[in-house]
């Protein structure tokens, strides 16, 4: 962030400490239930979440952030269906509710409560500088206050659980910097309650849209959905933008600027990378050949996920989300007791 805060170098007492009582760092991340889960979300975030759950060295919480999805115009019935659809998608991808805490943000009311309190230490000017706010608000007739204060809610999502690690794609790094700054500002004003969360990027933190016009995004119509059927998936991948300078097969390609190669690096076994580069730079393969190999890599990983998704029961999943929310609420309630206490809020009446 370009903003120079006088507090920027205040050390947090949590810098060297571990976040959770068991001495394990706590990981938290979230996804908005808008549009459909796409291959950018998966390669940039969800696949790394699963790796973290499987590694089992940190406590993990993942959140379907429905309260973020209402910052732009939406249909309530549609939102409800999306929450369920995203939950099914995430479990099919490997967010096993037995191994992680998976929950829906608005089931834990403390997120919105903490967001209000954190807003009191967040400068207005910082929010106006957020790239995502500028992009999403630009040219719209109606821009909600919630879209403006969105990053404060995101800070609350993270700080509420005292998370120290936040696995995200690179479009969220600016929001994460604000969350860190907020933890410092809060510490300076009220004392050390929150550790400073660090982003953790995947090996593919920015997947471009298939039209080559900016990052792949749920709202831009430039995405390939993860659970798209096989033919539709291939048709979109086949037409995807590659190196703009490669107009015919005989033009040498530049893997380092090609979105297809970025995905190969994340998905295709590494012993194939040199061969892919060689065939691209030497103009021996056309882009479609390269995409066919990528499609095979996708199929290898996605076929089992599709099968798993079909077998999931929505009823069981709802139960799991209820359990996830109860686990999250326990942590949230503890943090909020501390926050209200240091901020001098509340009546201090017994039992509240
Ligand atoms: P969202 O829902 O837009 O995206 C979910 C995750 O997917 C990553 N991502 C990408 N990664 C690589 N290439 C892409 N084209 C791409 N598009 C999306 C995002 O970086 C993200 O990690 N504000 C967040 C949600 C959120 C959150 C949080 C995240 C709310 N509270 C607390 C972490 C912690 C968002 O809109 O993500």
JSON list of C-alpha atoms in Angstrom, two decimals, residues 114-349:
[
{"chain": "A", "resi": 114, "resn": "UNK", "atom": "CA", "xyz": [-16.05, -6.96, 14.37]},
{"chain": "A", "resi": 115, "resn": "UNK", "atom": "CA", "xyz": [-16.11, -5.23, 10.98]},
{"chain": "A", "resi": 116, "resn": "UNK", "atom": "CA", "xyz": [-17.88, -2.25, 12.56]},
{"chain": "A", "resi": 117, "resn": "UNK", "atom": "CA", "xyz": [-15.36, -2.04, 15.39]},
{"chain": "A", "resi": 118, "resn": "UNK", "atom": "CA", "xyz": [-12.40, -2.34, 12.99]},
{"chain": "A", "resi": 119, "resn": "UNK", "atom": "CA", "xyz": [-13.91, 0.41, 10.83]},
{"chain": "A", "resi": 120, "resn": "UNK", "atom": "CA", "xyz": [-13.20, 2.75, 13.74]},
{"chain": "A", "resi": 121, "resn": "UNK", "atom": "CA", "xyz": [-9.43, 2.28, 13.21]},
{"chain": "A", "resi": 122, "resn": "UNK", "atom": "CA", "xyz": [-9.49, 2.11, 9.39]},
{"chain": "A", "resi": 123, "resn": "UNK", "atom": "CA", "xyz": [-8.80, 5.39, 7.56]},
{"chain": "A", "resi": 124, "resn": "UNK", "atom": "CA", "xyz": [-11.39, 6.28, 4.94]},
{"chain": "A", "resi": 125, "resn": "UNK", "atom": "CA", "xyz": [-8.60, 7.16, 2.49]},
{"chain": "A", "resi": 126, "resn": "UNK", "atom": "CA", "xyz": [-7.20, 3.61, 2.51]},
{"chain": "A", "resi": 127, "resn": "UNK", "atom": "CA", "xyz": [-10.51, 2.17, 1.34]},
{"chain": "A", "resi": 128, "resn": "UNK", "atom": "CA", "xyz": [-10.76, 4.58, -1.59]},
{"chain": "A", "resi": 129, "resn": "UNK", "atom": "CA", "xyz": [-7.38, 3.32, -2.81]},
{"chain": "A", "resi": 130, "resn": "UNK", "atom": "CA", "xyz": [-8.41, -0.33, -3.06]},
{"chain": "A", "resi": 131, "resn": "UNK", "atom": "CA", "xyz": [-8.06, -1.53, -6.65]},
{"chain": "A", "resi": 132, "resn": "UNK", "atom": "CA", "xyz": [-10.97, -3.96, -6.38]},
{"chain": "A", "resi": 133, "resn": "UNK", "atom": "CA", "xyz": [-13.30, -1.20, -5.22]},
{"chain": "A", "resi": 134, "resn": "UNK", "atom": "CA", "xyz": [-12.29, 0.98, -8.16]},
{"chain": "A", "resi": 135, "resn": "UNK", "atom": "CA", "xyz": [-12.76, -1.89, -10.65]},
{"chain": "A", "resi": 136, "resn": "UNK", "atom": "CA", "xyz": [-16.09, -3.10, -9.31]},
{"chain": "A", "resi": 137, "resn": "UNK", "atom": "CA", "xyz": [-17.54, 0.36, -8.77]},
{"chain": "A", "resi": 138, "resn": "UNK", "atom": "CA", "xyz": [-16.40, 1.97, -12.03]},
{"chain": "A", "resi": 139, "resn": "UNK", "atom": "CA", "xyz": [-19.22, 3.12, -14.31]},
{"chain": "A", "resi": 140, "resn": "UNK", "atom": "CA", "xyz": [-21.98, 1.67, -12.07]},
{"chain": "A", "resi": 141, "resn": "UNK", "atom": "CA", "xyz": [-25.17, 3.68, -11.34]},
{"chain": "A", "resi": 142, "resn": "UNK", "atom": "CA", "xyz": [-25.34, 2.27, -7.85]},
{"chain": "A", "resi": 143, "resn": "UNK", "atom": "CA", "xyz": [-22.25, 1.70, -5.74]},
{"chain": "A", "resi": 144, "resn": "UNK", "atom": "CA", "xyz": [-23.11, 0.48, -2.24]},
{"chain": "A", "resi": 145, "resn": "UNK", "atom": "CA", "xyz": [-21.40, 1.63, 0.94]},
{"chain": "A", "resi": 146, "resn": "UNK", "atom": "CA", "xyz": [-20.84, -2.08, 1.59]},
{"chain": "A", "resi": 147, "resn": "UNK", "atom": "CA", "xyz": [-18.69, -2.34, -1.55]},
{"chain": "A", "resi": 148, "resn": "UNK", "atom": "CA", "xyz": [-16.58, 0.51, -0.18]},
{"chain": "A", "resi": 149, "resn": "UNK", "atom": "CA", "xyz": [-16.19, -1.04, 3.27]},
{"chain": "A", "resi": 150, "resn": "UNK", "atom": "CA", "xyz": [-15.76, -4.57, 1.90]},
{"chain": "A", "resi": 151, "resn": "UNK", "atom": "CA", "xyz": [-12.04, -4.77, 2.88]},
{"chain": "A", "resi": 152, "resn": "UNK", "atom": "CA", "xyz": [-12.93, -3.98, 6.50]},
{"chain": "A", "resi": 153, "resn": "UNK", "atom": "CA", "xyz": [-15.23, -7.01, 6.58]},
{"chain": "A", "resi": 154, "resn": "UNK", "atom": "CA", "xyz": [-12.45, -9.06, 5.01]},
{"chain": "A", "resi": 155, "resn": "UNK", "atom": "CA", "xyz": [-10.06, -7.90, 7.75]},
{"chain": "A", "resi": 156, "resn": "UNK", "atom": "CA", "xyz": [-12.67, -8.95, 10.31]},
{"chain": "A", "resi": 157, "resn": "UNK", "atom": "CA", "xyz": [-12.99, -12.41, 8.69]},
{"chain": "A", "resi": 158, "resn": "UNK", "atom": "CA", "xyz": [-9.29, -12.96, 9.23]},
{"chain": "A", "resi": 159, "resn": "UNK", "atom": "CA", "xyz": [-8.63, -11.21, 12.54]},
{"chain": "A", "resi": 160, "resn": "UNK", "atom": "CA", "xyz": [-11.70, -12.73, 14.22]},
{"chain": "A", "resi": 161, "resn": "UNK", "atom": "CA", "xyz": [-9.88, -16.09, 14.15]},
{"chain": "A", "resi": 162, "resn": "UNK", "atom": "CA", "xyz": [-6.43, -14.61, 14.80]},
{"chain": "A", "resi": 163, "resn": "UNK", "atom": "CA", "xyz": [-5.33, -16.25, 11.57]},
{"chain": "A", "resi": 164, "resn": "UNK", "atom": "CA", "xyz": [-1.66, -15.80, 10.70]},
{"chain": "A", "resi": 165, "resn": "UNK", "atom": "CA", "xyz": [-1.70, -17.36, 7.22]},
{"chain": "A", "resi": 166, "resn": "UNK", "atom": "CA", "xyz": [-4.15, -16.43, 4.45]},
{"chain": "A", "resi": 167, "resn": "UNK", "atom": "CA", "xyz": [-3.84, -18.41, 1.20]},
{"chain": "A", "resi": 168, "resn": "UNK", "atom": "CA", "xyz": [-5.16, -16.26, -1.65]},
{"chain": "A", "resi": 169, "resn": "UNK", "atom": "CA", "xyz": [-4.59, -15.33, -5.28]},
{"chain": "A", "resi": 170, "resn": "UNK", "atom": "CA", "xyz": [-2.60, -12.14, -5.97]},
{"chain": "A", "resi": 171, "resn": "UNK", "atom": "CA", "xyz": [-5.73, -9.99, -6.45]},
{"chain": "A", "resi": 172, "resn": "UNK", "atom": "CA", "xyz": [-6.33, -10.22, -2.69]},
{"chain": "A", "resi": 173, "resn": "UNK", "atom": "CA", "xyz": [-2.85, -9.20, -1.56]},
{"chain": "A", "resi": 174, "resn": "UNK", "atom": "CA", "xyz": [-3.77, -5.52, -1.29]},
{"chain": "A", "resi": 175, "resn": "UNK", "atom": "CA", "xyz": [-6.70, -6.39, 0.99]},
{"chain": "A", "resi": 176, "resn": "UNK", "atom": "CA", "xyz": [-4.36, -8.50, 3.08]},
{"chain": "A", "resi": 177, "resn": "UNK", "atom": "CA", "xyz": [-1.96, -5.58, 3.48]},
{"chain": "A", "resi": 178, "resn": "UNK", "atom": "CA", "xyz": [-4.87, -3.55, 4.81]},
{"chain": "A", "resi": 179, "resn": "UNK", "atom": "CA", "xyz": [-5.75, -6.36, 7.26]},
{"chain": "A", "resi": 180, "resn": "UNK", "atom": "CA", "xyz": [-2.17, -6.36, 8.52]},
{"chain": "A", "resi": 181, "resn": "UNK", "atom": "CA", "xyz": [-2.19, -2.61, 8.88]},
{"chain": "A", "resi": 182, "resn": "UNK", "atom": "CA", "xyz": [-5.52, -2.84, 10.73]},
{"chain": "A", "resi": 183, "resn": "UNK", "atom": "CA", "xyz": [-4.05, -5.34, 13.22]},
{"chain": "A", "resi": 184, "resn": "UNK", "atom": "CA", "xyz": [-1.21, -2.86, 13.87]},
{"chain": "A", "resi": 185, "resn": "UNK", "atom": "CA", "xyz": [-3.50, 0.13, 14.20]},
{"chain": "A", "resi": 186, "resn": "UNK", "atom": "CA", "xyz": [-5.76, -1.75, 16.57]},
{"chain": "A", "resi": 187, "resn": "UNK", "atom": "CA", "xyz": [-2.73, -2.78, 18.65]},
{"chain": "A", "resi": 188, "resn": "UNK", "atom": "CA", "xyz": [-1.50, 0.79, 18.80]},
{"chain": "A", "resi": 189, "resn": "UNK", "atom": "CA", "xyz": [-4.89, 2.10, 19.93]},
{"chain": "A", "resi": 190, "resn": "UNK", "atom": "CA", "xyz": [-6.16, -0.70, 22.19]},
{"chain": "A", "resi": 191, "resn": "UNK", "atom": "CA", "xyz": [-3.39, -3.25, 22.76]},
{"chain": "A", "resi": 192, "resn": "UNK", "atom": "CA", "xyz": [-2.18, -6.44, 21.13]},
{"chain": "A", "resi": 193, "resn": "UNK", "atom": "CA", "xyz": [-5.20, -8.57, 20.32]},
{"chain": "A", "resi": 194, "resn": "UNK", "atom": "CA", "xyz": [-4.54, -9.65, 16.74]},
{"chain": "A", "resi": 195, "resn": "UNK", "atom": "CA", "xyz": [-1.53, -11.24, 15.07]},
{"chain": "A", "resi": 196, "resn": "UNK", "atom": "CA", "xyz": [-0.54, -9.87, 11.66]},
{"chain": "A", "resi": 197, "resn": "UNK", "atom": "CA", "xyz": [-1.79, -12.17, 8.90]},
{"chain": "A", "resi": 198, "resn": "UNK", "atom": "CA", "xyz": [0.52, -13.04, 6.01]},
{"chain": "A", "resi": 199, "resn": "UNK", "atom": "CA", "xyz": [-0.63, -13.93, 2.49]},
{"chain": "A", "resi": 200, "resn": "UNK", "atom": "CA", "xyz": [0.38, -17.31, 1.08]},
{"chain": "A", "resi": 201, "resn": "UNK", "atom": "CA", "xyz": [0.37, -17.44, -2.71]},
{"chain": "A", "resi": 202, "resn": "UNK", "atom": "CA", "xyz": [0.01, -20.57, -4.81]},
{"chain": "A", "resi": 203, "resn": "UNK", "atom": "CA", "xyz": [2.30, -21.37, -7.75]},
{"chain": "A", "resi": 204, "resn": "UNK", "atom": "CA", "xyz": [-0.41, -19.91, -10.03]},
{"chain": "A", "resi": 205, "resn": "UNK", "atom": "CA", "xyz": [-1.58, -16.80, -8.17]},
{"chain": "A", "resi": 206, "resn": "UNK", "atom": "CA", "xyz": [-2.96, -15.07, -11.26]},
{"chain": "A", "resi": 207, "resn": "UNK", "atom": "CA", "xyz": [-4.77, -16.98, -14.00]},
{"chain": "A", "resi": 208, "resn": "UNK", "atom": "CA", "xyz": [-5.82, -14.76, -16.89]},
{"chain": "A", "resi": 209, "resn": "UNK", "atom": "CA", "xyz": [-9.29, -14.86, -18.45]},
{"chain": "A", "resi": 210, "resn": "UNK", "atom": "CA", "xyz": [-9.77, -16.86, -21.64]},
{"chain": "A", "resi": 211, "resn": "UNK", "atom": "CA", "xyz": [-10.23, -13.57, -23.52]},
{"chain": "A", "resi": 212, "resn": "UNK", "atom": "CA", "xyz": [-6.79, -12.41, -22.35]},
{"chain": "A", "resi": 213, "resn": "UNK", "atom": "CA", "xyz": [-8.36, -9.24, -20.96]},
{"chain": "A", "resi": 214, "resn": "UNK", "atom": "CA", "xyz": [-7.32, -9.23, -17.32]},
{"chain": "A", "resi": 215, "resn": "UNK", "atom": "CA", "xyz": [-7.61, -11.93, -14.71]},
{"chain": "A", "resi": 216, "resn": "UNK", "atom": "CA", "xyz": [-10.14, -14.72, -14.89]},
{"chain": "A", "resi": 217, "resn": "UNK", "atom": "CA", "xyz": [-13.11, -13.55, -12.89]},
{"chain": "A", "resi": 218, "resn": "UNK", "atom": "CA", "xyz": [-16.55, -14.88, -11.94]},
{"chain": "A", "resi": 219, "resn": "UNK", "atom": "CA", "xyz": [-18.18, -11.64, -13.00]},
{"chain": "A", "resi": 220, "resn": "UNK", "atom": "CA", "xyz": [-16.42, -11.01, -16.33]},
{"chain": "A", "resi": 221, "resn": "UNK", "atom": "CA", "xyz": [-17.72, -13.92, -18.45]},
{"chain": "A", "resi": 222, "resn": "UNK", "atom": "CA", "xyz": [-14.10, -14.92, -19.22]},
{"chain": "A", "resi": 223, "resn": "UNK", "atom": "CA", "xyz": [-13.90, -17.99, -17.00]},
{"chain": "A", "resi": 224, "resn": "UNK", "atom": "CA", "xyz": [-13.92, -21.77, -17.38]},
{"chain": "A", "resi": 225, "resn": "UNK", "atom": "CA", "xyz": [-16.01, -23.28, -14.60]},
{"chain": "A", "resi": 226, "resn": "UNK", "atom": "CA", "xyz": [-14.33, -26.07, -12.72]},
{"chain": "A", "resi": 227, "resn": "UNK", "atom": "CA", "xyz": [-17.37, -28.35, -12.96]},
{"chain": "A", "resi": 228, "resn": "UNK", "atom": "CA", "xyz": [-18.22, -27.46, -16.55]},
{"chain": "A", "resi": 229, "resn": "UNK", "atom": "CA", "xyz": [-18.97, -30.56, -18.64]},
{"chain": "A", "resi": 230, "resn": "UNK", "atom": "CA", "xyz": [-16.06, -32.03, -20.54]},
{"chain": "A", "resi": 231, "resn": "UNK", "atom": "CA", "xyz": [-17.02, -30.74, -24.03]},
{"chain": "A", "resi": 232, "resn": "UNK", "atom": "CA", "xyz": [-17.84, -27.22, -22.90]},
{"chain": "A", "resi": 233, "resn": "UNK", "atom": "CA", "xyz": [-14.58, -27.16, -20.91]},
{"chain": "A", "resi": 234, "resn": "UNK", "atom": "CA", "xyz": [-12.55, -28.18, -23.96]},
{"chain": "A", "resi": 235, "resn": "UNK", "atom": "CA", "xyz": [-14.32, -25.73, -26.27]},
{"chain": "A", "resi": 236, "resn": "UNK", "atom": "CA", "xyz": [-13.49, -22.85, -23.95]},
{"chain": "A", "resi": 237, "resn": "UNK", "atom": "CA", "xyz": [-9.91, -23.97, -23.40]},
{"chain": "A", "resi": 238, "resn": "UNK", "atom": "CA", "xyz": [-9.41, -24.49, -27.11]},
{"chain": "A", "resi": 239, "resn": "UNK", "atom": "CA", "xyz": [-10.41, -20.87, -27.83]},
{"chain": "A", "resi": 240, "resn": "UNK", "atom": "CA", "xyz": [-8.41, -19.41, -24.93]},
{"chain": "A", "resi": 241, "resn": "UNK", "atom": "CA", "xyz": [-6.03, -16.52, -25.47]},
{"chain": "A", "resi": 242, "resn": "UNK", "atom": "CA", "xyz": [-2.31, -17.40, -25.61]},
{"chain": "A", "resi": 243, "resn": "UNK", "atom": "CA", "xyz": [0.76, -15.36, -26.61]},
{"chain": "A", "resi": 244, "resn": "UNK", "atom": "CA", "xyz": [-0.61, -12.34, -28.57]},
{"chain": "A", "resi": 245, "resn": "UNK", "atom": "CA", "xyz": [2.51, -12.30, -30.79]},
{"chain": "A", "resi": 246, "resn": "UNK", "atom": "CA", "xyz": [1.95, -15.87, -31.95]},
{"chain": "A", "resi": 247, "resn": "UNK", "atom": "CA", "xyz": [-0.36, -15.45, -34.93]},
{"chain": "A", "resi": 248, "resn": "UNK", "atom": "CA", "xyz": [0.51, -18.61, -36.89]},
{"chain": "A", "resi": 249, "resn": "UNK", "atom": "CA", "xyz": [1.98, -21.97, -35.91]},
{"chain": "A", "resi": 250, "resn": "UNK", "atom": "CA", "xyz": [5.34, -21.06, -37.43]},
{"chain": "A", "resi": 251, "resn": "UNK", "atom": "CA", "xyz": [5.73, -18.03, -35.07]},
{"chain": "A", "resi": 252, "resn": "UNK", "atom": "CA", "xyz": [7.90, -18.98, -32.08]},
{"chain": "A", "resi": 253, "resn": "UNK", "atom": "CA", "xyz": [5.88, -18.77, -28.86]},
{"chain": "A", "resi": 254, "resn": "UNK", "atom": "CA", "xyz": [6.85, -17.19, -25.53]},
{"chain": "A", "resi": 255, "resn": "UNK", "atom": "CA", "xyz": [5.86, -19.52, -22.68]},
{"chain": "A", "resi": 256, "resn": "UNK", "atom": "CA", "xyz": [6.68, -16.87, -20.07]},
{"chain": "A", "resi": 257, "resn": "UNK", "atom": "CA", "xyz": [3.78, -14.65, -21.22]},
{"chain": "A", "resi": 258, "resn": "UNK", "atom": "CA", "xyz": [1.35, -17.47, -21.99]},
{"chain": "A", "resi": 259, "resn": "UNK", "atom": "CA", "xyz": [-1.55, -18.28, -19.66]},
{"chain": "A", "resi": 260, "resn": "UNK", "atom": "CA", "xyz": [-1.61, -21.86, -20.97]},
{"chain": "A", "resi": 261, "resn": "UNK", "atom": "CA", "xyz": [1.99, -22.38, -19.89]},
{"chain": "A", "resi": 262, "resn": "UNK", "atom": "CA", "xyz": [1.24, -20.87, -16.47]},
{"chain": "A", "resi": 263, "resn": "UNK", "atom": "CA", "xyz": [-1.42, -23.54, -16.05]},
{"chain": "A", "resi": 264, "resn": "UNK", "atom": "CA", "xyz": [0.90, -26.29, -17.30]},
{"chain": "A", "resi": 265, "resn": "UNK", "atom": "CA", "xyz": [3.40, -25.28, -14.63]},
{"chain": "A", "resi": 266, "resn": "UNK", "atom": "CA", "xyz": [0.74, -25.69, -11.96]},
{"chain": "A", "resi": 267, "resn": "UNK", "atom": "CA", "xyz": [-0.85, -28.87, -13.28]},
{"chain": "A", "resi": 268, "resn": "UNK", "atom": "CA", "xyz": [1.29, -30.88, -15.70]},
{"chain": "A", "resi": 269, "resn": "UNK", "atom": "CA", "xyz": [4.07, -33.06, -14.21]},
{"chain": "A", "resi": 270, "resn": "UNK", "atom": "CA", "xyz": [7.30, -31.06, -14.06]},
{"chain": "A", "resi": 271, "resn": "UNK", "atom": "CA", "xyz": [9.25, -33.55, -16.19]},
{"chain": "A", "resi": 272, "resn": "UNK", "atom": "CA", "xyz": [7.15, -32.36, -19.16]},
{"chain": "A", "resi": 273, "resn": "UNK", "atom": "CA", "xyz": [7.79, -28.63, -18.74]},
{"chain": "A", "resi": 274, "resn": "UNK", "atom": "CA", "xyz": [11.04, -28.53, -20.74]},
{"chain": "A", "resi": 275, "resn": "UNK", "atom": "CA", "xyz": [9.39, -30.39, -23.63]},
{"chain": "A", "resi": 276, "resn": "UNK", "atom": "CA", "xyz": [6.45, -27.97, -23.64]},
{"chain": "A", "resi": 277, "resn": "UNK", "atom": "CA", "xyz": [8.73, -24.94, -23.64]},
{"chain": "A", "resi": 278, "resn": "UNK", "atom": "CA", "xyz": [10.88, -26.41, -26.39]},
{"chain": "A", "resi": 279, "resn": "UNK", "atom": "CA", "xyz": [7.92, -27.21, -28.65]},
{"chain": "A", "resi": 280, "resn": "UNK", "atom": "CA", "xyz": [6.46, -23.74, -28.07]},
{"chain": "A", "resi": 281, "resn": "UNK", "atom": "CA", "xyz": [9.61, -21.64, -28.53]},
{"chain": "A", "resi": 282, "resn": "UNK", "atom": "CA", "xyz": [10.71, -23.80, -31.48]},
{"chain": "A", "resi": 283, "resn": "UNK", "atom": "CA", "xyz": [7.24, -23.45, -33.13]},
{"chain": "A", "resi": 284, "resn": "UNK", "atom": "CA", "xyz": [7.00, -27.26, -33.35]},
{"chain": "A", "resi": 285, "resn": "UNK", "atom": "CA", "xyz": [3.58, -27.38, -31.68]},
{"chain": "A", "resi": 286, "resn": "UNK", "atom": "CA", "xyz": [0.63, -25.17, -32.44]},
{"chain": "A", "resi": 287, "resn": "UNK", "atom": "CA", "xyz": [-1.21, -23.68, -29.45]},
{"chain": "A", "resi": 288, "resn": "UNK", "atom": "CA", "xyz": [-3.98, -26.27, -29.85]},
{"chain": "A", "resi": 289, "resn": "UNK", "atom": "CA", "xyz": [-1.47, -29.11, -29.35]},
{"chain": "A", "resi": 290, "resn": "UNK", "atom": "CA", "xyz": [-0.29, -27.47, -26.16]},
{"chain": "A", "resi": 291, "resn": "UNK", "atom": "CA", "xyz": [-3.90, -26.98, -25.01]},
{"chain": "A", "resi": 292, "resn": "UNK", "atom": "CA", "xyz": [-4.72, -30.64, -25.68]},
{"chain": "A", "resi": 293, "resn": "UNK", "atom": "CA", "xyz": [-1.98, -31.67, -23.28]},
{"chain": "A", "resi": 294, "resn": "UNK", "atom": "CA", "xyz": [-3.24, -29.17, -20.71]},
{"chain": "A", "resi": 295, "resn": "UNK", "atom": "CA", "xyz": [-6.78, -30.50, -21.12]},
{"chain": "A", "resi": 296, "resn": "UNK", "atom": "CA", "xyz": [-5.47, -34.00, -20.32]},
{"chain": "A", "resi": 297, "resn": "UNK", "atom": "CA", "xyz": [-3.83, -32.63, -17.18]},
{"chain": "A", "resi": 298, "resn": "UNK", "atom": "CA", "xyz": [-7.09, -31.00, -16.15]},
{"chain": "A", "resi": 299, "resn": "UNK", "atom": "CA", "xyz": [-9.05, -34.17, -16.84]},
{"chain": "A", "resi": 300, "resn": "UNK", "atom": "CA", "xyz": [-6.67, -36.25, -14.75]},
{"chain": "A", "resi": 301, "resn": "UNK", "atom": "CA", "xyz": [-7.42, -34.09, -11.71]},
{"chain": "A", "resi": 302, "resn": "UNK", "atom": "CA", "xyz": [-11.01, -33.07, -12.40]},
{"chain": "A", "resi": 303, "resn": "UNK", "atom": "CA", "xyz": [-12.70, -36.36, -13.32]},
{"chain": "A", "resi": 304, "resn": "UNK", "atom": "CA", "xyz": [-12.46, -37.68, -9.73]},
{"chain": "A", "resi": 305, "resn": "UNK", "atom": "CA", "xyz": [-13.74, -34.34, -8.39]},
{"chain": "A", "resi": 306, "resn": "UNK", "atom": "CA", "xyz": [-16.76, -34.43, -10.73]},
{"chain": "A", "resi": 307, "resn": "UNK", "atom": "CA", "xyz": [-17.57, -37.98, -9.64]},
{"chain": "A", "resi": 308, "resn": "UNK", "atom": "CA", "xyz": [-17.26, -37.01, -6.01]},
{"chain": "A", "resi": 309, "resn": "UNK", "atom": "CA", "xyz": [-19.49, -33.97, -6.46]},
{"chain": "A", "resi": 310, "resn": "UNK", "atom": "CA", "xyz": [-22.29, -36.06, -7.94]},
{"chain": "A", "resi": 311, "resn": "UNK", "atom": "CA", "xyz": [-22.19, -38.43, -4.98]},
{"chain": "A", "resi": 312, "resn": "UNK", "atom": "CA", "xyz": [-22.46, -35.72, -2.30]},
{"chain": "A", "resi": 313, "resn": "UNK", "atom": "CA", "xyz": [-25.68, -35.27, -0.37]},
{"chain": "A", "resi": 314, "resn": "UNK", "atom": "CA", "xyz": [-26.95, -31.74, 0.17]},
{"chain": "A", "resi": 315, "resn": "UNK", "atom": "CA", "xyz": [-28.57, -32.77, 3.48]},
{"chain": "A", "resi": 316, "resn": "UNK", "atom": "CA", "xyz": [-25.34, -34.07, 4.99]},
{"chain": "A", "resi": 317, "resn": "UNK", "atom": "CA", "xyz": [-23.52, -31.03, 3.76]},
{"chain": "A", "resi": 318, "resn": "UNK", "atom": "CA", "xyz": [-25.95, -28.68, 5.52]},
{"chain": "A", "resi": 319, "resn": "UNK", "atom": "CA", "xyz": [-25.29, -30.56, 8.73]},
{"chain": "A", "resi": 320, "resn": "UNK", "atom": "CA", "xyz": [-21.54, -30.22, 8.19]},
{"chain": "A", "resi": 321, "resn": "UNK", "atom": "CA", "xyz": [-21.90, -26.47, 7.60]},
{"chain": "A", "resi": 322, "resn": "UNK", "atom": "CA", "xyz": [-23.88, -26.21, 10.87]},
{"chain": "A", "resi": 323, "resn": "UNK", "atom": "CA", "xyz": [-21.06, -28.00, 12.72]},
{"chain": "A", "resi": 324, "resn": "UNK", "atom": "CA", "xyz": [-18.49, -25.80, 11.01]},
{"chain": "A", "resi": 325, "resn": "UNK", "atom": "CA", "xyz": [-20.35, -22.66, 12.10]},
{"chain": "A", "resi": 326, "resn": "UNK", "atom": "CA", "xyz": [-20.50, -23.91, 15.73]},
{"chain": "A", "resi": 327, "resn": "UNK", "atom": "CA", "xyz": [-16.75, -24.49, 15.78]},
{"chain": "A", "resi": 328, "resn": "UNK", "atom": "CA", "xyz": [-16.10, -21.09, 14.22]},
{"chain": "A", "resi": 329, "resn": "UNK", "atom": "CA", "xyz": [-18.49, -19.37, 16.63]},
{"chain": "A", "resi": 330, "resn": "UNK", "atom": "CA", "xyz": [-16.60, -20.64, 19.66]},
{"chain": "A", "resi": 331, "resn": "UNK", "atom": "CA", "xyz": [-13.37, -19.01, 18.49]},
{"chain": "A", "resi": 332, "resn": "UNK", "atom": "CA", "xyz": [-15.22, -15.89, 17.38]},
{"chain": "A", "resi": 333, "resn": "UNK", "atom": "CA", "xyz": [-16.98, -15.45, 20.72]},
{"chain": "A", "resi": 334, "resn": "UNK", "atom": "CA", "xyz": [-13.67, -15.63, 22.58]},
{"chain": "A", "resi": 335, "resn": "UNK", "atom": "CA", "xyz": [-12.05, -13.02, 20.37]},
{"chain": "A", "resi": 336, "resn": "UNK", "atom": "CA", "xyz": [-15.04, -10.70, 20.66]},
{"chain": "A", "resi": 337, "resn": "UNK", "atom": "CA", "xyz": [-14.97, -10.89, 24.46]},
{"chain": "A", "resi": 338, "resn": "UNK", "atom": "CA", "xyz": [-11.39, -9.65, 24.31]},
{"chain": "A", "resi": 339, "resn": "UNK", "atom": "CA", "xyz": [-12.20, -6.99, 21.71]},
{"chain": "A", "resi": 340, "resn": "UNK", "atom": "CA", "xyz": [-15.18, -5.57, 23.61]},
{"chain": "A", "resi": 341, "resn": "UNK", "atom": "CA", "xyz": [-13.13, -5.59, 26.76]},
{"chain": "A", "resi": 342, "resn": "UNK", "atom": "CA", "xyz": [-10.12, -3.68, 25.39]},
{"chain": "A", "resi": 343, "resn": "UNK", "atom": "CA", "xyz": [-12.38, -1.25, 23.51]},
{"chain": "A", "resi": 344, "resn": "UNK", "atom": "CA", "xyz": [-14.44, -0.47, 26.63]},
{"chain": "A", "resi": 345, "resn": "UNK", "atom": "CA", "xyz": [-17.70, -1.59, 25.04]},
{"chain": "A", "resi": 346, "resn": "UNK", "atom": "CA", "xyz": [-20.78, -3.17, 26.60]},
{"chain": "A", "resi": 347, "resn": "UNK", "atom": "CA", "xyz": [-22.59, -3.06, 29.93]},
{"chain": "A", "resi": 348, "resn": "UNK", "atom": "CA", "xyz": [-20.40, -5.76, 31.52]},
{"chain": "A", "resi": 349, "resn": "UNK", "atom": "CA", "xyz": [-23.68, -7.38, 32.64]}
]
